[in-house]
mmCIF file of C-alpha atoms in Angstrom:
data_model
loop_
_atom_site.group_PDB
_atom_site.id
_atom_site.type_symbol
_atom_site.label_atom_id
_atom_site.label_comp_id
_atom_site.label_asym_id
_atom_site.label_seq_id
_atom_site.Cartn_x
_atom_site.Cartn_y
_atom_site.Cartn_z
ATOM 1 C CA MET A 195 -12.105 11.023 -30.800
ATOM 2 C CA ILE A 196 -10.422 9.505 -33.853
ATOM 3 C CA ASN A 197 -12.561 7.111 -35.912
ATOM 4 C CA GLY A 198 -10.083 5.940 -38.507
ATOM 5 C CA PRO A 199 -7.604 8.277 -40.267
ATOM 6 C CA LYS A 200 -10.206 10.576 -41.861
ATOM 7 C CA ASN A 201 -12.659 11.284 -39.027
ATOM 8 C CA VAL A 202 -11.409 13.342 -36.090
ATOM 9 C CA PHE A 203 -13.855 14.826 -33.585
ATOM 10 C CA ILE A 204 -13.365 16.961 -30.477
ATOM 11 C CA GLU A 205 -15.709 17.825 -27.646
ATOM 12 C CA GLN A 206 -15.682 21.418 -26.449
ATOM 13 C CA ASN A 207 -18.033 22.855 -23.829
ATOM 14 C CA GLY A 208 -20.208 19.763 -24.052
ATOM 15 C CA ARG A 209 -20.615 19.847 -27.848
ATOM 16 C CA LEU A 210 -19.053 17.626 -30.518
ATOM 17 C CA TYR A 211 -17.248 19.126 -33.514
ATOM 18 C CA LYS A 212 -15.702 17.390 -36.544
ATOM 19 C CA LEU A 213 -12.237 18.761 -37.308
ATOM 20 C CA ASP A 214 -11.266 19.479 -40.892
ATOM 21 C CA LYS A 215 -7.978 17.696 -40.255
ATOM 22 C CA GLN A 216 -7.068 14.098 -40.924
ATOM 23 C CA PHE A 217 -4.156 11.688 -40.855
ATOM 24 C CA GLU A 218 -2.104 11.180 -44.003
ATOM 25 C CA SER A 219 -2.846 7.471 -43.969
ATOM 26 C CA GLN A 220 -3.921 4.621 -41.757
ATOM 27 C CA ARG A 221 -0.245 3.727 -41.409
ATOM 28 C CA LYS A 222 0.540 7.177 -39.952
ATOM 29 C CA LEU A 223 -2.310 6.830 -37.436
ATOM 30 C CA GLU A 224 -1.043 3.388 -36.428
ATOM 31 C CA ASP A 225 2.450 4.850 -35.883
ATOM 32 C CA VAL A 226 1.009 7.510 -33.556
ATOM 33 C CA ILE A 227 -0.935 4.827 -31.662
ATOM 34 C CA GLN A 228 2.195 2.695 -31.186
ATOM 35 C CA ARG A 229 4.082 5.737 -29.861
ATOM 36 C CA ILE A 230 1.311 6.554 -27.353
ATOM 37 C CA VAL A 231 1.004 2.953 -26.166
ATOM 38 C CA GLY A 232 4.799 2.517 -26.098
ATOM 39 C CA LEU A 233 5.143 5.444 -23.653
ATOM 40 C CA ALA A 234 3.560 3.244 -20.990
ATOM 41 C CA GLY A 235 5.466 0.133 -22.041
ATOM 42 C CA ARG A 236 2.298 -1.456 -23.385
ATOM 43 C CA GLU A 237 1.541 -2.994 -26.740
ATOM 44 C CA VAL A 238 -1.502 -3.191 -28.945
ATOM 45 C CA ASN A 239 -1.805 -5.376 -32.074
ATOM 46 C CA GLN A 240 -4.214 -7.692 -33.880
ATOM 47 C CA ALA A 241 -3.843 -10.342 -31.208
ATOM 48 C CA ASN A 242 -4.424 -7.748 -28.459
ATOM 49 C CA PRO A 243 -6.568 -5.094 -30.216
ATOM 50 C CA ILE A 244 -7.908 -3.145 -27.190
ATOM 51 C CA CYS A 245 -5.729 -1.058 -24.911
ATOM 52 C CA ASP A 246 -6.312 1.456 -22.098
ATOM 53 C CA THR A 247 -3.415 3.669 -21.173
ATOM 54 C CA ARG A 248 -2.526 7.158 -20.000
ATOM 55 C CA LEU A 249 -0.533 10.068 -21.425
ATOM 56 C CA PRO A 250 2.190 11.737 -19.309
ATOM 57 C CA ASP A 251 -0.208 14.638 -18.541
ATOM 58 C CA GLY A 252 -2.772 12.238 -17.024
ATOM 59 C CA SER A 253 -5.129 12.122 -20.050
ATOM 60 C CA ARG A 254 -6.841 8.749 -20.420
ATOM 61 C CA VAL A 255 -6.478 6.953 -23.743
ATOM 62 C CA ASN A 256 -8.512 4.085 -25.188
ATOM 63 C CA VAL A 257 -7.391 2.370 -28.398
ATOM 64 C CA VAL A 258 -9.334 -0.183 -30.463
ATOM 65 C CA LEU A 259 -7.722 -1.639 -33.600
ATOM 66 C CA PRO A 260 -9.170 -3.463 -36.626
ATOM 67 C CA PRO A 261 -10.609 -6.035 -37.093
ATOM 68 C CA ILE A 262 -12.658 -5.086 -34.009
ATOM 69 C CA ALA A 263 -12.863 -1.421 -35.076
ATOM 70 C CA LEU A 264 -14.575 -1.561 -38.450
ATOM 71 C CA CYS A 265 -13.668 1.885 -39.801
ATOM 72 C CA GLY A 266 -9.966 1.878 -38.964
ATOM 73 C CA PRO A 267 -8.021 2.371 -35.720
ATOM 74 C CA THR A 268 -10.118 4.187 -33.091
ATOM 75 C CA VAL A 269 -8.544 6.403 -30.438
ATOM 76 C CA THR A 270 -10.356 8.264 -27.660
ATOM 77 C CA ILE A 271 -8.432 10.658 -25.434
ATOM 78 C CA ARG A 272 -10.083 12.103 -22.320
ATOM 79 C CA LYS A 273 -8.251 15.205 -21.172
ATOM 80 C CA PHE A 274 -8.578 16.679 -17.697
ATOM 81 C CA SER A 275 -8.265 20.248 -16.542
ATOM 82 C CA LYS A 276 -4.855 21.197 -15.183
ATOM 83 C CA THR A 277 -6.441 23.059 -12.285
ATOM 84 C CA PRO A 278 -8.293 20.951 -9.702
ATOM 85 C CA MET A 279 -12.056 21.254 -9.564
ATOM 86 C CA THR A 280 -13.357 23.235 -6.619
ATOM 87 C CA ILE A 281 -16.807 23.938 -5.265
ATOM 88 C CA ALA A 282 -16.218 27.610 -6.168
ATOM 89 C CA LYS A 283 -15.975 26.574 -9.838
ATOM 90 C CA LEU A 284 -19.157 24.494 -9.610
ATOM 91 C CA ILE A 285 -20.915 27.600 -8.277
ATOM 92 C CA GLU A 286 -19.432 29.669 -11.104
ATOM 93 C CA TYR A 287 -20.728 27.130 -13.660
ATOM 94 C CA GLY A 288 -24.188 27.296 -12.086
ATOM 95 C CA SER A 289 -24.220 23.646 -11.011
ATOM 96 C CA ILE A 290 -24.962 24.597 -7.393
ATOM 97 C CA THR A 291 -25.389 27.789 -5.343
ATOM 98 C CA GLN A 292 -23.269 29.092 -2.471
ATOM 99 C CA GLU A 293 -26.066 28.263 -0.013
ATOM 100 C CA ILE A 294 -26.135 24.619 -1.149
ATOM 101 C CA ALA A 295 -22.325 24.465 -1.158
ATOM 102 C CA ASP A 296 -22.367 25.547 2.512
ATOM 103 C CA LYS A 297 -24.874 22.782 3.331
ATOM 104 C CA LEU A 298 -22.770 20.169 1.478
ATOM 105 C CA GLN A 299 -19.709 21.326 3.416
ATOM 106 C CA LEU A 300 -21.582 20.643 6.659
ATOM 107 C CA LEU A 301 -22.627 17.175 5.448
ATOM 108 C CA VAL A 302 -19.053 16.257 4.465
ATOM 109 C CA LYS A 303 -17.535 17.607 7.682
ATOM 110 C CA ALA A 304 -20.169 15.845 9.795
ATOM 111 C CA LYS A 305 -19.202 12.591 8.061
ATOM 112 C CA TYR A 306 -22.377 11.738 6.203
ATOM 113 C CA ASN A 307 -21.858 8.894 3.720
ATOM 114 C CA ILE A 308 -22.535 10.405 0.307
ATOM 115 C CA PHE A 309 -23.189 8.747 -3.048
ATOM 116 C CA ILE A 310 -23.034 10.867 -6.217
ATOM 117 C CA SER A 311 -25.159 9.419 -9.004
ATOM 118 C CA GLY A 312 -25.597 10.415 -12.637
ATOM 119 C CA GLY A 313 -25.401 9.350 -16.260
ATOM 120 C CA THR A 314 -22.393 9.386 -18.576
ATOM 121 C CA GLY A 315 -20.718 12.789 -18.736
ATOM 122 C CA SER A 316 -22.893 14.261 -15.969
ATOM 123 C CA GLY A 317 -19.803 15.287 -13.986
ATOM 124 C CA LYS A 318 -19.788 12.708 -11.166
ATOM 125 C CA THR A 319 -15.997 12.497 -10.807
ATOM 126 C CA THR A 320 -15.663 16.272 -11.072
ATOM 127 C CA PHE A 321 -18.256 16.722 -8.313
ATOM 128 C CA LEU A 322 -16.607 14.047 -6.160
ATOM 129 C CA ASN A 323 -13.234 15.805 -6.454
ATOM 130 C CA ALA A 324 -14.770 19.140 -5.522
ATOM 131 C CA LEU A 325 -16.648 17.658 -2.567
ATOM 132 C CA SER A 326 -13.550 15.894 -1.244
ATOM 133 C CA ASN A 327 -11.894 19.313 -0.786
ATOM 134 C CA TYR A 328 -14.229 19.766 2.196
ATOM 135 C CA ILE A 329 -12.664 16.846 4.068
ATOM 136 C CA PRO A 330 -10.594 18.247 6.967
ATOM 137 C CA LYS A 331 -6.892 18.134 6.073
ATOM 138 C CA ASP A 332 -5.906 16.223 9.226
ATOM 139 C CA GLU A 333 -8.034 13.154 8.400
ATOM 140 C CA ARG A 334 -6.583 9.969 6.934
ATOM 141 C CA VAL A 335 -8.306 9.414 3.601
ATOM 142 C CA ILE A 336 -7.795 6.448 1.301
ATOM 143 C CA THR A 337 -8.832 6.871 -2.329
ATOM 144 C CA ILE A 338 -9.501 3.817 -4.470
ATOM 145 C CA GLU A 339 -10.067 4.015 -8.201
ATOM 146 C CA ASP A 340 -10.213 1.640 -11.108
ATOM 147 C CA SER A 341 -7.057 2.144 -13.102
ATOM 148 C CA ALA A 342 -7.608 -0.086 -16.114
ATOM 149 C CA GLU A 343 -4.217 0.734 -17.571
ATOM 150 C CA LEU A 344 -2.371 -0.892 -14.661
ATOM 151 C CA GLN A 345 -3.789 -4.274 -15.695
ATOM 152 C CA ILE A 346 -2.679 -5.997 -12.513
ATOM 153 C CA GLU A 347 -3.899 -9.544 -12.879
ATOM 154 C CA GLY A 348 -6.050 -10.787 -10.034
ATOM 155 C CA ILE A 349 -6.237 -7.556 -8.035
ATOM 156 C CA THR A 350 -9.777 -6.223 -7.864
ATOM 157 C CA ILE A 351 -11.350 -3.098 -6.393
ATOM 158 C CA ARG A 352 -12.831 -5.433 -3.745
ATOM 159 C CA ASP A 353 -9.315 -6.488 -2.705
ATOM 160 C CA LEU A 354 -8.294 -2.839 -2.477
ATOM 161 C CA ILE A 355 -11.276 -1.884 -0.294
ATOM 162 C CA LYS A 356 -10.643 -4.841 2.047
ATOM 163 C CA SER A 357 -6.980 -3.944 2.246
ATOM 164 C CA SER A 358 -7.723 -0.259 2.864
ATOM 165 C CA LEU A 359 -9.795 -1.136 5.947
ATOM 166 C CA ARG A 360 -6.601 -2.444 7.570
ATOM 167 C CA MET A 361 -4.917 0.917 7.027
ATOM 168 C CA ARG A 362 -7.094 2.608 9.634
ATOM 169 C CA PRO A 363 -8.601 5.204 7.320
ATOM 170 C CA GLU A 364 -11.042 7.730 8.690
ATOM 171 C CA ARG A 365 -12.721 7.919 5.297
ATOM 172 C CA ILE A 366 -12.700 5.890 2.109
ATOM 173 C CA ILE A 367 -13.329 7.397 -1.322
ATOM 174 C CA VAL A 368 -14.146 4.913 -4.089
ATOM 175 C CA GLY A 369 -13.963 6.596 -7.523
ATOM 176 C CA GLU A 370 -16.828 4.580 -8.973
ATOM 177 C CA CYS A 371 -18.769 1.553 -7.774
ATOM 178 C CA ARG A 372 -19.471 -0.700 -10.751
ATOM 179 C CA GLY A 373 -19.821 -4.219 -9.381
ATOM 180 C CA GLY A 374 -19.389 -6.486 -6.365
ATOM 181 C CA GLU A 375 -17.192 -3.917 -4.604
ATOM 182 C CA ALA A 376 -20.413 -2.045 -3.681
ATOM 183 C CA LEU A 377 -20.953 -4.680 -0.984
ATOM 184 C CA ASP A 378 -17.530 -3.985 0.561
ATOM 185 C CA MET A 379 -18.103 -0.247 0.269
ATOM 186 C CA LEU A 380 -21.442 -0.500 2.107
ATOM 187 C CA GLN A 381 -19.932 -2.719 4.778
ATOM 188 C CA ALA A 382 -17.138 -0.189 5.284
ATOM 189 C CA MET A 383 -19.717 2.593 5.624
ATOM 190 C CA ASN A 384 -21.602 0.473 8.149
ATOM 191 C CA THR A 385 -18.555 -0.341 10.290
ATOM 192 C CA GLY A 386 -17.361 3.042 11.414
ATOM 193 C CA HIS A 387 -15.919 4.510 8.212
ATOM 194 C CA ASP A 388 -18.349 7.379 8.184
ATOM 195 C CA GLY A 389 -17.880 10.250 5.775
ATOM 196 C CA SER A 390 -17.102 7.950 2.867
ATOM 197 C CA LEU A 391 -17.800 9.128 -0.692
ATOM 198 C CA SER A 392 -18.425 7.283 -3.927
ATOM 199 C CA THR A 393 -20.098 7.645 -7.318
ATOM 200 C CA GLY A 394 -22.380 5.389 -9.316
ATOM 201 C CA HIS A 395 -23.891 5.330 -12.784
ATOM 202 C CA ALA A 396 -27.659 5.880 -12.619
ATOM 203 C CA ASN A 397 -30.474 7.916 -14.158
ATOM 204 C CA SER A 398 -32.216 8.944 -10.917
ATOM 205 C CA THR A 399 -31.852 8.557 -7.166
ATOM 206 C CA GLU A 400 -34.271 5.594 -7.177
ATOM 207 C CA ASP A 401 -32.312 4.055 -10.038
ATOM 208 C CA MET A 402 -29.116 4.462 -7.976
ATOM 209 C CA LEU A 403 -30.656 2.330 -5.228
ATOM 210 C CA SER A 404 -31.674 -0.458 -7.595
ATOM 211 C CA ARG A 405 -28.229 -0.289 -9.269
ATOM 212 C CA LEU A 406 -26.644 -0.680 -5.835
ATOM 213 C CA GLU A 407 -28.810 -3.750 -5.186
ATOM 214 C CA THR A 408 -27.688 -5.291 -8.485
ATOM 215 C CA MET A 409 -24.027 -4.502 -7.729
ATOM 216 C CA VAL A 410 -24.222 -6.048 -4.266
ATOM 217 C CA LEU A 411 -25.762 -9.186 -5.799
ATOM 218 C CA GLN A 412 -22.754 -9.408 -8.133
ATOM 219 C CA GLY A 413 -20.599 -9.592 -5.015
ATOM 220 C CA ALA A 414 -22.806 -11.960 -3.008
ATOM 221 C CA ALA A 415 -25.366 -13.734 -5.151
ATOM 222 C CA GLY A 416 -27.020 -15.579 -2.260
ATOM 223 C CA LEU A 417 -27.923 -12.531 -0.158
ATOM 224 C CA PRO A 418 -31.657 -11.975 0.346
ATOM 225 C CA LEU A 419 -32.918 -8.708 -1.174
ATOM 226 C CA GLU A 420 -34.272 -7.581 2.188
ATOM 227 C CA ALA A 421 -30.818 -7.851 3.778
ATOM 228 C CA ILE A 422 -29.276 -5.901 0.879
ATOM 229 C CA ARG A 423 -31.859 -3.113 1.133
ATOM 230 C CA GLN A 424 -31.361 -2.828 4.893
ATOM 231 C CA GLN A 425 -27.609 -2.654 4.331
ATOM 232 C CA ILE A 426 -28.015 0.146 1.741
ATOM 233 C CA ALA A 427 -30.496 2.069 3.900
ATOM 234 C CA SER A 428 -28.212 2.044 6.935
ATOM 235 C CA ALA A 429 -24.980 2.735 5.007
ATOM 236 C CA VAL A 430 -25.896 5.523 2.588
ATOM 237 C CA ASP A 431 -26.981 8.844 4.114
ATOM 238 C CA ILE A 432 -27.198 11.195 1.140
ATOM 239 C CA ILE A 433 -27.544 10.744 -2.637
ATOM 240 C CA ILE A 434 -26.652 13.695 -4.882
ATOM 241 C CA HIS A 435 -28.002 13.168 -8.395
ATOM 242 C CA LEU A 436 -26.434 14.962 -11.361
ATOM 243 C CA SER A 437 -27.611 15.171 -14.935
ATOM 244 C CA ARG A 438 -26.479 16.414 -18.312
ATOM 245 C CA LEU A 439 -29.442 18.304 -19.690
ATOM 246 C CA ARG A 440 -30.730 18.915 -23.208
ATOM 247 C CA ASP A 441 -28.573 22.055 -23.611
ATOM 248 C CA LYS A 442 -25.509 19.990 -22.593
ATOM 249 C CA SER A 443 -25.229 21.848 -19.264
ATOM 250 C CA ARG A 444 -24.463 19.785 -16.166
ATOM 251 C CA LYS A 445 -26.771 20.402 -13.250
ATOM 252 C CA THR A 446 -27.332 19.039 -9.769
ATOM 253 C CA MET A 447 -30.864 17.662 -9.994
ATOM 254 C CA GLU A 448 -31.518 16.383 -6.506
ATOM 255 C CA ILE A 449 -30.047 16.088 -3.033
ATOM 256 C CA THR A 450 -31.903 13.349 -1.222
ATOM 257 C CA GLU A 451 -31.635 11.819 2.215
ATOM 258 C CA VAL A 452 -31.903 8.047 2.658
ATOM 259 C CA VAL A 453 -33.966 7.780 5.825
ATOM 260 C CA GLY A 454 -34.458 4.070 6.373
ATOM 261 C CA TYR A 455 -36.111 0.838 5.353
ATOM 262 C CA GLU A 456 -39.815 0.052 5.776
ATOM 263 C CA ASN A 457 -42.138 -2.613 4.367
ATOM 264 C CA GLY A 458 -39.567 -3.899 1.870
ATOM 265 C CA LYS A 459 -38.708 -0.425 0.544
ATOM 266 C CA ILE A 460 -35.886 2.051 1.059
ATOM 267 C CA ILE A 461 -37.382 5.386 2.091
ATOM 268 C CA LEU A 462 -36.062 8.566 0.441
ATOM 269 C CA ASN A 463 -36.558 12.116 1.667
ATOM 270 C CA PRO A 464 -35.773 14.677 -1.082
ATOM 271 C CA LEU A 465 -34.219 17.830 0.423
ATOM 272 C CA TYR A 466 -33.403 19.789 -2.755
ATOM 273 C CA VAL A 467 -34.948 19.291 -6.204
ATOM 274 C CA PHE A 468 -34.090 21.120 -9.450
ATOM 275 C CA GLU A 469 -36.997 23.040 -10.926
ATOM 276 C CA GLU A 470 -37.012 24.716 -14.320
ATOM 277 C CA ASP A 471 -38.359 28.277 -14.452
ATOM 278 C CA GLU A 472 -40.225 30.311 -17.078
ATOM 279 C CA LYS A 473 -36.958 31.321 -18.793
ATOM 280 C CA SER A 474 -36.343 27.702 -19.874
ATOM 281 C CA THR A 475 -36.506 26.957 -23.600
ATOM 282 C CA LEU A 476 -35.822 23.877 -25.719
ATOM 283 C CA GLU A 477 -32.293 25.189 -26.361
ATOM 284 C CA LYS A 478 -31.443 26.561 -22.902
ATOM 285 C CA VAL A 479 -32.332 25.173 -19.486
ATOM 286 C CA SER A 480 -32.961 27.744 -16.773
ATOM 287 C CA GLY A 481 -33.843 26.910 -13.198
ATOM 288 C CA LYS A 482 -32.406 26.133 -9.806
ATOM 289 C CA LEU A 483 -32.282 23.648 -6.962
ATOM 290 C CA LYS A 484 -35.112 24.426 -4.584
ATOM 291 C CA ARG A 485 -35.406 23.359 -0.960
ATOM 292 C CA THR A 486 -38.410 21.069 -0.506
ATOM 293 C CA ASP A 487 -40.726 21.335 2.490
ATOM 294 C CA ASN A 488 -39.327 18.067 3.882
ATOM 295 C CA LYS A 489 -37.398 18.402 7.113
ATOM 296 C CA MET A 490 -34.072 16.591 7.270
ATOM 297 C CA GLN A 491 -34.621 13.573 9.522
ATOM 298 C CA ASN A 492 -31.158 12.152 10.195
ATOM 299 C CA THR A 493 -29.602 15.098 12.017
ATOM 300 C CA PHE A 494 -27.724 12.900 14.504
ATOM 301 C CA LYS A 495 -24.321 13.270 12.816
ATOM 302 C CA LEU A 496 -24.728 17.047 12.545
ATOM 303 C CA LYS A 497 -25.426 17.288 16.284
ATOM 304 C CA LEU A 498 -22.595 14.878 17.070
ATOM 305 C CA SER A 499 -20.183 17.138 15.164
ATOM 306 C CA GLY A 500 -21.421 20.199 17.022
ATOM 307 C CA PHE A 501 -23.154 21.834 14.033
ATOM 308 C CA LYS A 502 -26.298 23.728 14.971
ATOM 309 C CA SER A 503 -27.266 24.707 11.398
ATOM 310 C CA GLU A 504 -30.260 23.193 9.684
ATOM 311 C CA ILE A 505 -29.891 21.591 6.238
#
């Protein structure tokens, strides 16, 4: 994170550090920015002061120039690991246990529609990538993500989802639902594209449901709330909620089943909930996901796939 020529920060293991390095001058920083942006054949200047692009190694870059950036040119580079994220790594990091990983594998293979929710930096995309490794290799999967740096005028995520349905996918993965495309995603889930995965920005599982309602309304303002809630309840099977905790660790906080719609409300059935233990302190969170006493209700897909295990 570069905030003008004199302030350079990095994030390592979830913590921010200020580097004792700086650019010679604002001019030098601007030269570097032009080189980065030029690699993708893009341009950024006073008339067009905001730019999203990508480095050759896949890192995402965001540039904001003065006069919009008050303290000099601002550059943010998000780097990604060179090795793909796997469930084994999530277990190693303590985000989930082997037992829960085995249950998630069953849910993915049995084609449950899964939404991963969480706040900024909670690891939603990472978790989605790891989970998608459980999809059988012989299935046709279409992945749709928002690639801001392509800047294709007039093509929206909604167009891509609609188009993907004509490609006869067995599953659709939408990187992140942010707006009206949630409606198309839910409709896809409801029309035989079981086993679809997506992520959404939310602070709890309940919040994810109300966010979904808001997103659907962006796509179809006239829809009655009752119809939207019924659509959500029948499309989404499982919500996995992630959080970045006070010690900057990323944890899976809840795995909840969406069981239906009754009396104007979507009914949730929490299966696993994170509980802190006595070793927890203000500086370090200790605890684990615990199985609740609630029985899983929607076992139809498990039976259909021939799985006899209980979740």
